[in-house]
Amino acid sequence: MNEQTTKLTRIRALLDDANVDALWLRQASSFAWATRGHSSYINTASSTGAASLLVTRDAQYVITTNIEEPRLAAEEGLAAAGWQFATAPWYAGGDALADLTTGMRLGADGCAPGAVDLSGEVSRLRTNLLPEEGARFRELGQLCAAGMDEAIRNVKPGLHEQEIAGLLAGAVQRRGVQPIVVLIATDERIFKYRHPLPGDKRLDKYAMLVLCGRRQGLVASVTRLVHFGPLSDELKRKQEAVAKVDAAFIYGTRPNVTLGDIFAQAQATYAATGFADEWKLHHQGGPAAYEPREYLGLPGGQDEVREGMVLAWNPSITGTKMEDTILVGPTGNEILTAISGWPTIPVAIGGGVIERPAILVVE
């Protein structure tokens, strides 16, 4: 089966499992997943697009307006891919979804009136990546890494955070990657906030750049830090500790291991390095696919890792952080967002060594 046929088969298996007759996919992430990476969004700040999908047991529809149909049918190739269009004039009323689902029990990838919320089930479908998606993820990771490397090496003291954000966003957008999350902190803000939206503060010595980049629907995440002048003893200690935690996450992420067991290993490493409670201050990441995190790794989580799954762990200790996107392979994990030539911290674990990204020090 080709990729789309496989996904439609999986959707229809979910219809049986959930005892519904049709699945309505409103989220831009679900649209991209079901259509092999095509785009329904116009407003990138919205999680829902200007078109949605409806899959029944014997048909599949794109529900949209006359504004979007030409692009979706031709440029996105959905008509040739076998999607039927339920199109209404943008100025007209009517409810195509209701017309198509009369008498049906409806499921949806979120909360919707009259529908069964199957958002969790759909998220887990999205994480069950096919080899073709793994290949696209590999390309995306390399583009995000190259964009991050270009941007951070052009950061200079005196730039304000909005300028640094512009460097990062521009570097990835030029490579065909949409920067859907860009977080920037400098100096003391790195120690204060885990999700630092870029502001007007000017860089003195220390900057953190965080990126979630989207291409063909898939999202890769990467964080890097740069420091001008020697690191303090505190930062040295913290980056070595967070490297050990990050290595524990990566080493533990193997097929058939639960997210809860991986999390427990990381918690133990936090404690062993002297930072037992730091994990409570920010989520630690989890499986990625068509959202930056489809769902989070949590203590006691029973979801199991599968070969071919992509995850992005992001451990942090106040003032430093590590984040890369990894692909779970048959014999080991591939770091998709690794930056060639970046300084690393070697962490001995499980009889081997995992290299984790150090703070880039510019003397």
CSV table of C-alpha atoms in Angstrom, one decimal:
chain,number,residue,atom,x,y,z
A,1,MET,CA,0.0,0.0,0.0
A,2,ASN,CA,1.1,3.6,-0.6
A,3,GLU,CA,1.3,6.1,2.2
A,4,GLN,CA,-2.2,7.6,1.8
A,5,THR,CA,-3.8,4.2,1.4
A,6,THR,CA,-2.1,3.0,4.6
A,7,LYS,CA,-3.3,6.1,6.5
A,8,LEU,CA,-6.9,5.7,5.3
A,9,THR,CA,-6.8,2.1,6.3
A,10,ARG,CA,-5.6,3.1,9.8
A,11,ILE,CA,-8.3,5.7,10.1
A,12,ARG,CA,-11.0,3.2,9.2
A,13,ALA,CA,-9.6,0.8,11.7
A,14,LEU,CA,-10.0,3.6,14.3
A,15,LEU,CA,-13.6,4.0,13.2
A,16,ASP,CA,-14.2,0.3,14.1
A,17,ASP,CA,-12.3,0.6,17.4
A,18,ALA,CA,-14.1,3.8,18.5
A,19,ASN,CA,-17.5,2.6,17.2
A,20,VAL,CA,-18.0,5.7,15.0
A,21,ASP,CA,-19.0,5.9,11.3
A,22,ALA,CA,-16.8,8.9,10.2
A,23,LEU,CA,-13.8,10.9,11.4
A,24,TRP,CA,-13.6,14.6,11.1
A,25,LEU,CA,-10.1,16.0,11.0
A,26,ARG,CA,-10.0,19.8,11.7
A,27,GLN,CA,-6.5,20.2,13.0
A,28,ALA,CA,-3.8,21.4,10.5
A,29,SER,CA,-1.6,18.7,11.9
A,30,SER,CA,-4.1,16.0,11.2
A,31,PHE,CA,-4.8,17.4,7.7
A,32,ALA,CA,-1.0,17.3,6.9
A,33,TRP,CA,-0.7,13.7,8.3
A,34,ALA,CA,-3.6,12.3,6.3
A,35,THR,CA,-2.7,14.0,3.1
A,36,ARG,CA,1.1,13.2,3.0
A,37,GLY,CA,2.2,16.6,4.3
A,38,HIS,CA,-0.2,19.0,2.5
A,39,SER,CA,-1.2,22.3,4.1
A,40,SER,CA,-4.7,23.4,5.1
A,41,TYR,CA,-3.7,26.5,7.1
A,42,ILE,CA,-3.8,30.1,6.0
A,43,ASN,CA,-3.4,31.7,9.4
A,44,THR,CA,-0.4,30.0,10.9
A,45,ALA,CA,-1.3,31.1,14.4
A,46,SER,CA,-4.4,28.9,14.3
A,47,SER,CA,-4.3,25.2,15.0
A,48,THR,CA,-7.2,24.6,12.6
A,49,GLY,CA,-7.0,25.2,8.9
A,50,ALA,CA,-9.2,26.7,6.2
A,51,ALA,CA,-10.2,23.2,5.1
A,52,SER,CA,-10.9,20.0,7.0
A,53,LEU,CA,-11.1,16.3,6.1
A,54,LEU,CA,-13.9,13.8,6.6
A,55,VAL,CA,-13.2,10.1,6.2
A,56,THR,CA,-16.1,7.6,6.2
A,57,ARG,CA,-16.0,3.9,5.7
A,58,ASP,CA,-16.2,4.2,1.9
A,59,ALA,CA,-15.3,7.8,1.0
A,60,GLN,CA,-13.0,10.7,1.9
A,61,TYR,CA,-13.8,14.4,1.5
A,62,VAL,CA,-12.1,17.8,1.7
A,63,ILE,CA,-14.6,20.3,3.2
A,64,THR,CA,-13.7,23.9,2.3
A,65,THR,CA,-14.8,27.0,0.4
A,66,ASN,CA,-14.4,28.1,-3.2
A,67,ILE,CA,-11.5,30.2,-2.1
A,68,GLU,CA,-9.3,27.3,-1.1
A,69,GLU,CA,-10.5,24.5,-3.4
A,70,PRO,CA,-8.4,25.5,-6.5
A,71,ARG,CA,-5.1,25.5,-4.5
A,72,LEU,CA,-6.0,22.3,-2.6
A,73,ALA,CA,-7.2,20.4,-5.6
A,74,ALA,CA,-4.4,21.4,-8.0
A,75,GLU,CA,-1.3,22.8,-6.2
A,76,GLU,CA,-1.7,20.5,-3.2
A,77,GLY,CA,-2.7,17.6,-5.5
A,78,LEU,CA,-5.6,16.4,-3.5
A,79,ALA,CA,-8.0,15.9,-6.4
A,80,ALA,CA,-5.5,13.6,-8.1
A,81,ALA,CA,-5.0,11.8,-4.8
A,82,GLY,CA,-8.6,10.7,-4.8
A,83,TRP,CA,-10.1,13.3,-2.3
A,84,GLN,CA,-13.7,14.4,-3.1
A,85,PHE,CA,-14.4,18.1,-2.5
A,86,ALA,CA,-17.4,19.3,-0.6
A,87,THR,CA,-17.1,23.0,-1.5
A,88,ALA,CA,-19.4,25.9,-0.5
A,89,PRO,CA,-19.2,29.6,-1.6
A,90,TRP,CA,-17.3,31.6,1.1
A,91,TYR,CA,-20.3,33.9,1.5
A,92,ALA,CA,-23.0,31.2,1.8
A,93,GLY,CA,-24.3,29.4,4.8
A,94,GLY,CA,-24.9,25.7,4.9
A,95,ASP,CA,-23.2,22.8,6.8
A,96,ALA,CA,-21.4,20.4,4.5
A,97,LEU,CA,-20.3,18.3,7.4
A,98,ALA,CA,-23.9,17.8,8.7
A,99,ASP,CA,-25.1,17.0,5.1
A,100,LEU,CA,-22.3,14.4,4.7
A,101,THR,CA,-22.8,12.7,8.1
A,102,THR,CA,-26.6,12.6,8.5
A,103,GLY,CA,-27.5,9.6,10.6
A,104,MET,CA,-23.8,8.9,11.3
A,105,ARG,CA,-21.9,8.7,14.7
A,106,LEU,CA,-19.1,11.1,14.2
A,107,GLY,CA,-15.6,11.2,15.8
A,108,ALA,CA,-13.2,14.2,15.7
A,109,ASP,CA,-9.6,15.0,16.4
A,110,GLY,CA,-10.7,17.4,19.1
A,111,CYS,CA,-13.8,18.7,20.9
A,112,ALA,CA,-16.7,19.4,18.5
A,113,PRO,CA,-20.5,19.5,19.1
A,114,GLY,CA,-22.1,16.1,18.6
A,115,ALA,CA,-18.8,14.3,18.0
A,116,VAL,CA,-16.7,11.8,20.0
A,117,ASP,CA,-13.4,13.4,21.0
A,118,LEU,CA,-10.7,11.1,19.5
A,119,SER,CA,-7.9,13.6,19.8
A,120,GLY,CA,-5.7,11.2,21.8
A,121,GLU,CA,-6.2,8.3,19.4
A,122,VAL,CA,-5.4,10.5,16.4
A,123,SER,CA,-2.3,11.9,18.0
A,124,ARG,CA,-1.0,8.3,18.5
A,125,LEU,CA,-1.9,7.5,14.9
A,126,ARG,CA,0.2,10.5,13.8
A,127,THR,CA,3.2,9.3,15.8
A,128,ASN,CA,3.1,5.9,14.0
A,129,LEU,CA,5.4,7.1,11.3
A,130,LEU,CA,6.0,5.3,8.0
A,131,PRO,CA,9.4,5.0,6.4
A,132,GLU,CA,8.6,7.8,4.0
A,133,GLU,CA,7.9,10.1,6.9
A,134,GLY,CA,11.1,9.1,8.6
A,135,ALA,CA,13.0,10.2,5.4
A,136,ARG,CA,11.2,13.5,5.4
A,137,PHE,CA,11.9,14.0,9.1
A,138,ARG,CA,15.6,13.4,8.4
A,139,GLU,CA,15.6,16.1,5.7
A,140,LEU,CA,13.7,18.5,8.1
A,141,GLY,CA,16.2,17.9,10.9
A,142,GLN,CA,19.1,18.7,8.7
A,143,LEU,CA,17.5,21.9,7.5
A,144,CYS,CA,16.6,23.0,11.1
A,145,ALA,CA,20.2,22.2,12.2
A,146,ALA,CA,21.7,24.2,9.4
A,147,GLY,CA,19.4,27.2,10.1
A,148,MET,CA,20.1,27.1,13.8
A,149,ASP,CA,23.9,26.9,13.1
A,150,GLU,CA,23.8,29.9,10.7
A,151,ALA,CA,21.7,32.0,13.0
A,152,ILE,CA,23.5,31.4,16.3
A,153,ARG,CA,26.9,32.0,14.8
A,154,ASN,CA,25.7,35.4,13.7
A,155,VAL,CA,24.5,36.4,17.1
A,156,LYS,CA,26.6,39.2,18.6
A,157,PRO,CA,26.5,41.1,21.9
A,158,GLY,CA,24.3,44.2,21.6
A,159,LEU,CA,21.6,42.5,19.5
A,160,HIS,CA,18.2,42.6,21.1
A,161,GLU,CA,16.1,39.4,21.3
A,162,GLN,CA,13.8,40.3,18.5
A,163,GLU,CA,16.8,40.7,16.2
A,164,ILE,CA,18.1,37.3,17.2
A,165,ALA,CA,14.6,35.8,16.6
A,166,GLY,CA,14.7,37.4,13.1
A,167,LEU,CA,18.1,35.7,12.4
A,168,LEU,CA,16.7,32.3,13.4
A,169,ALA,CA,13.4,32.6,11.6
A,170,GLY,CA,15.0,33.9,8.4
A,171,ALA,CA,17.6,31.2,8.4
A,172,VAL,CA,15.1,28.4,8.5
A,173,GLN,CA,12.4,30.1,6.3
A,174,ARG,CA,15.0,30.5,3.5
A,175,ARG,CA,15.6,26.8,3.7
A,176,GLY,CA,11.8,26.1,3.2
A,177,VAL,CA,11.1,25.4,6.9
A,178,GLN,CA,8.3,27.4,8.7
A,179,PRO,CA,9.4,28.6,12.1
A,180,ILE,CA,6.3,27.9,14.2
A,181,VAL,CA,8.0,28.4,17.5
A,182,VAL,CA,10.9,30.8,18.1
A,183,LEU,CA,11.9,31.4,21.7
A,184,ILE,CA,14.8,33.7,22.6
A,185,ALA,CA,16.3,34.6,26.0
A,186,THR,CA,19.4,36.4,26.9
A,187,ASP,CA,21.4,36.6,30.1
A,188,GLU,CA,19.3,36.6,33.2
A,189,ARG,CA,16.1,35.8,31.3
A,190,ILE,CA,17.5,32.3,30.6
A,191,PHE,CA,17.5,31.7,34.3
A,192,LYS,CA,14.0,33.1,34.9
A,193,TYR,CA,11.8,31.6,32.1
A,194,ARG,CA,11.4,28.2,30.5
A,195,HIS,CA,9.3,29.6,27.6
A,196,PRO,CA,10.9,33.0,26.9
A,197,LEU,CA,9.1,34.9,24.1
A,198,PRO,CA,11.7,37.2,22.4
A,199,GLY,CA,11.6,40.7,23.8
A,200,ASP,CA,13.6,43.9,23.5
A,201,LYS,CA,16.4,43.1,25.9
A,202,ARG,CA,19.9,43.4,24.4
A,203,LEU,CA,22.4,40.6,24.6
A,204,ASP,CA,25.3,41.0,27.0
A,205,LYS,CA,27.0,37.6,27.2
A,206,TYR,CA,24.6,34.6,27.0
A,207,ALA,CA,21.8,33.7,24.6
A,208,MET,CA,19.4,30.7,24.2
A,209,LEU,CA,17.8,30.0,20.8
A,210,VAL,CA,14.8,27.6,20.6
A,211,LEU,CA,13.2,26.5,17.3
A,212,CYS,CA,10.3,24.3,16.3
A,213,GLY,CA,10.4,24.1,12.5
A,214,ARG,CA,7.7,22.7,10.2
A,215,ARG,CA,8.0,21.3,6.7
A,216,GLN,CA,5.5,19.1,4.9
A,217,GLY,CA,3.5,19.0,8.2
A,218,LEU,CA,6.3,17.5,10.3
A,219,VAL,CA,7.8,19.4,13.2
A,220,ALA,CA,11.4,19.2,14.5
A,221,SER,CA,12.7,20.9,17.6
A,222,VAL,CA,16.2,22.1,18.5
A,223,THR,CA,17.8,24.3,21.1
A,224,ARG,CA,21.3,25.8,21.3
A,225,LEU,CA,23.1,28.3,23.6
A,226,VAL,CA,26.0,30.6,23.0
A,227,HIS,CA,28.1,32.4,25.6
A,228,PHE,CA,30.6,35.3,25.0
A,229,GLY,CA,33.5,34.9,27.3
A,230,PRO,CA,34.4,32.0,29.7
A,231,LEU,CA,31.6,30.1,31.4
A,232,SER,CA,31.1,30.4,35.1
A,233,ASP,CA,31.7,27.4,37.3
A,234,GLU,CA,27.9,27.3,37.9
A,235,LEU,CA,27.1,27.1,34.2
A,236,LYS,CA,29.8,24.4,33.6
A,237,ARG,CA,28.3,22.3,36.4
A,238,LYS,CA,24.8,22.7,35.1
A,239,GLN,CA,25.6,22.0,31.5
A,240,GLU,CA,27.4,18.8,32.4
A,241,ALA,CA,24.5,17.7,34.6
A,242,VAL,CA,21.8,18.4,31.9
A,243,ALA,CA,24.0,16.6,29.4
A,244,LYS,CA,23.8,13.5,31.6
A,245,VAL,CA,20.0,13.8,31.9
A,246,ASP,CA,19.7,14.2,28.1
A,247,ALA,CA,21.9,11.2,27.5
A,248,ALA,CA,19.7,9.2,29.9
A,249,PHE,CA,16.6,10.2,27.9
A,250,ILE,CA,18.2,9.3,24.6
A,251,TYR,CA,19.8,6.0,25.8
A,252,GLY,CA,16.5,4.9,27.4
A,253,THR,CA,14.4,5.6,24.3
A,254,ARG,CA,14.2,2.2,22.7
A,255,PRO,CA,11.4,0.1,21.2
A,256,ASN,CA,9.0,-1.4,23.6
A,257,VAL,CA,10.2,0.7,26.6
A,258,THR,CA,7.4,2.8,28.2
A,259,LEU,CA,7.7,6.6,28.4
A,260,GLY,CA,7.2,6.2,32.1
A,261,ASP,CA,10.3,4.0,32.4
A,262,ILE,CA,12.4,6.4,30.4
A,263,PHE,CA,11.2,9.3,32.5
A,264,ALA,CA,12.1,7.4,35.7
A,265,GLN,CA,15.7,6.9,34.4
A,266,ALA,CA,15.9,10.7,33.7
A,267,GLN,CA,14.5,11.6,37.1
A,268,ALA,CA,17.1,9.4,38.8
A,269,THR,CA,19.8,11.2,36.8
A,270,TYR,CA,18.5,14.6,37.8
A,271,ALA,CA,18.8,13.4,41.4
A,272,ALA,CA,22.3,11.9,40.9
A,273,THR,CA,23.6,15.2,39.5
A,274,GLY,CA,22.3,17.2,42.4
A,275,PHE,CA,19.2,18.7,40.7
A,276,ALA,CA,16.5,16.4,41.9
A,277,ASP,CA,13.5,18.7,41.4
A,278,GLU,CA,14.4,20.5,38.3
A,279,TRP,CA,12.2,18.3,36.1
A,280,LYS,CA,9.2,19.7,37.9
A,281,LEU,CA,9.9,23.2,36.4
A,282,HIS,CA,9.3,22.3,32.8
A,283,HIS,CA,8.0,19.4,30.7
A,284,GLN,CA,10.7,17.1,29.4
A,285,GLY,CA,9.4,16.5,25.9
A,286,GLY,CA,8.0,13.4,24.2
A,287,PRO,CA,6.9,11.9,20.9
A,288,ALA,CA,6.9,14.4,18.0
A,289,ALA,CA,5.4,14.2,14.5
A,290,TYR,CA,2.9,16.7,13.1
A,291,GLU,CA,2.9,18.7,16.4
A,292,PRO,CA,6.1,19.7,18.3
A,293,ARG,CA,4.9,17.2,20.9
A,294,GLU,CA,2.0,14.9,20.1
A,295,TYR,CA,1.8,14.1,23.8
A,296,LEU,CA,4.2,14.4,26.7
A,297,GLY,CA,6.3,11.9,28.5
A,298,LEU,CA,5.1,11.8,32.1
A,299,PRO,CA,5.9,9.9,35.2
A,300,GLY,CA,4.2,6.5,35.0
A,301,GLY,CA,3.3,6.9,31.3
A,302,GLN,CA,2.3,3.6,29.7
A,303,ASP,CA,2.8,4.6,26.0
A,304,GLU,CA,5.6,2.5,24.5
A,305,VAL,CA,8.3,3.6,22.1
A,306,ARG,CA,8.2,2.0,18.6
A,307,GLU,CA,10.9,1.7,16.0
A,308,GLY,CA,10.5,4.5,13.5
A,309,MET,CA,9.1,6.9,16.1
A,310,VAL,CA,10.5,10.4,16.5
A,311,LEU,CA,10.9,12.1,19.9
A,312,ALA,CA,12.2,15.4,21.1
A,313,TRP,CA,13.4,15.5,24.7
A,314,ASN,CA,14.2,18.8,26.3
A,315,PRO,CA,15.6,18.5,29.8
A,316,SER,CA,16.6,21.8,31.5
A,317,ILE,CA,18.4,22.9,34.7
A,318,THR,CA,17.8,26.5,35.5
A,319,GLY,CA,20.1,28.5,33.2
A,320,THR,CA,20.7,25.8,30.7
A,321,LYS,CA,18.8,23.4,28.4
A,322,MET,CA,19.3,20.7,25.8
A,323,GLU,CA,17.0,19.7,23.0
A,324,ASP,CA,17.3,17.6,19.8
A,325,THR,CA,14.9,15.6,17.7
A,326,ILE,CA,15.7,11.9,17.5
A,327,LEU,CA,14.6,9.0,15.3
A,328,VAL,CA,14.4,5.6,16.9
A,329,GLY,CA,16.2,3.1,14.6
A,330,PRO,CA,16.5,-0.7,14.8
A,331,THR,CA,19.8,-0.7,16.6
A,332,GLY,CA,20.2,2.8,17.9
A,333,ASN,CA,18.8,6.4,17.8
A,334,GLU,CA,19.7,8.9,15.1
A,335,ILE,CA,19.9,12.6,16.2
A,336,LEU,CA,18.2,14.3,13.4
A,337,THR,CA,19.1,17.9,14.4
A,338,ALA,CA,22.8,17.3,15.2
A,339,ILE,CA,25.0,20.2,14.0
A,340,SER,CA,28.2,19.2,12.4
A,341,GLY,CA,31.2,20.9,14.1
A,342,TRP,CA,29.3,21.9,17.2
A,343,PRO,CA,31.1,21.5,20.5
A,344,THR,CA,29.9,18.5,22.5
A,345,ILE,CA,30.0,16.9,25.9
A,346,PRO,CA,30.7,13.2,25.9
A,347,VAL,CA,28.5,11.2,28.3
A,348,ALA,CA,29.5,7.6,29.1
A,349,ILE,CA,26.3,5.5,29.4
A,350,GLY,CA,25.4,1.9,28.9
A,351,GLY,CA,28.9,0.9,27.8
A,352,GLY,CA,29.1,3.6,25.1
A,353,VAL,CA,29.3,7.3,24.7
A,354,ILE,CA,26.5,9.8,23.7
A,355,GLU,CA,27.7,13.2,22.6
A,356,ARG,CA,25.4,16.1,23.7
A,357,PRO,CA,25.7,19.7,22.6
A,358,ALA,CA,27.7,22.0,24.8
A,359,ILE,CA,27.2,25.8,25.2
A,360,LEU,CA,29.0,27.4,22.3
A,361,VAL,CA,31.7,29.6,23.9
A,362,VAL,CA,33.0,32.6,21.9
A,363,GLU,CA,36.1,34.0,23.4
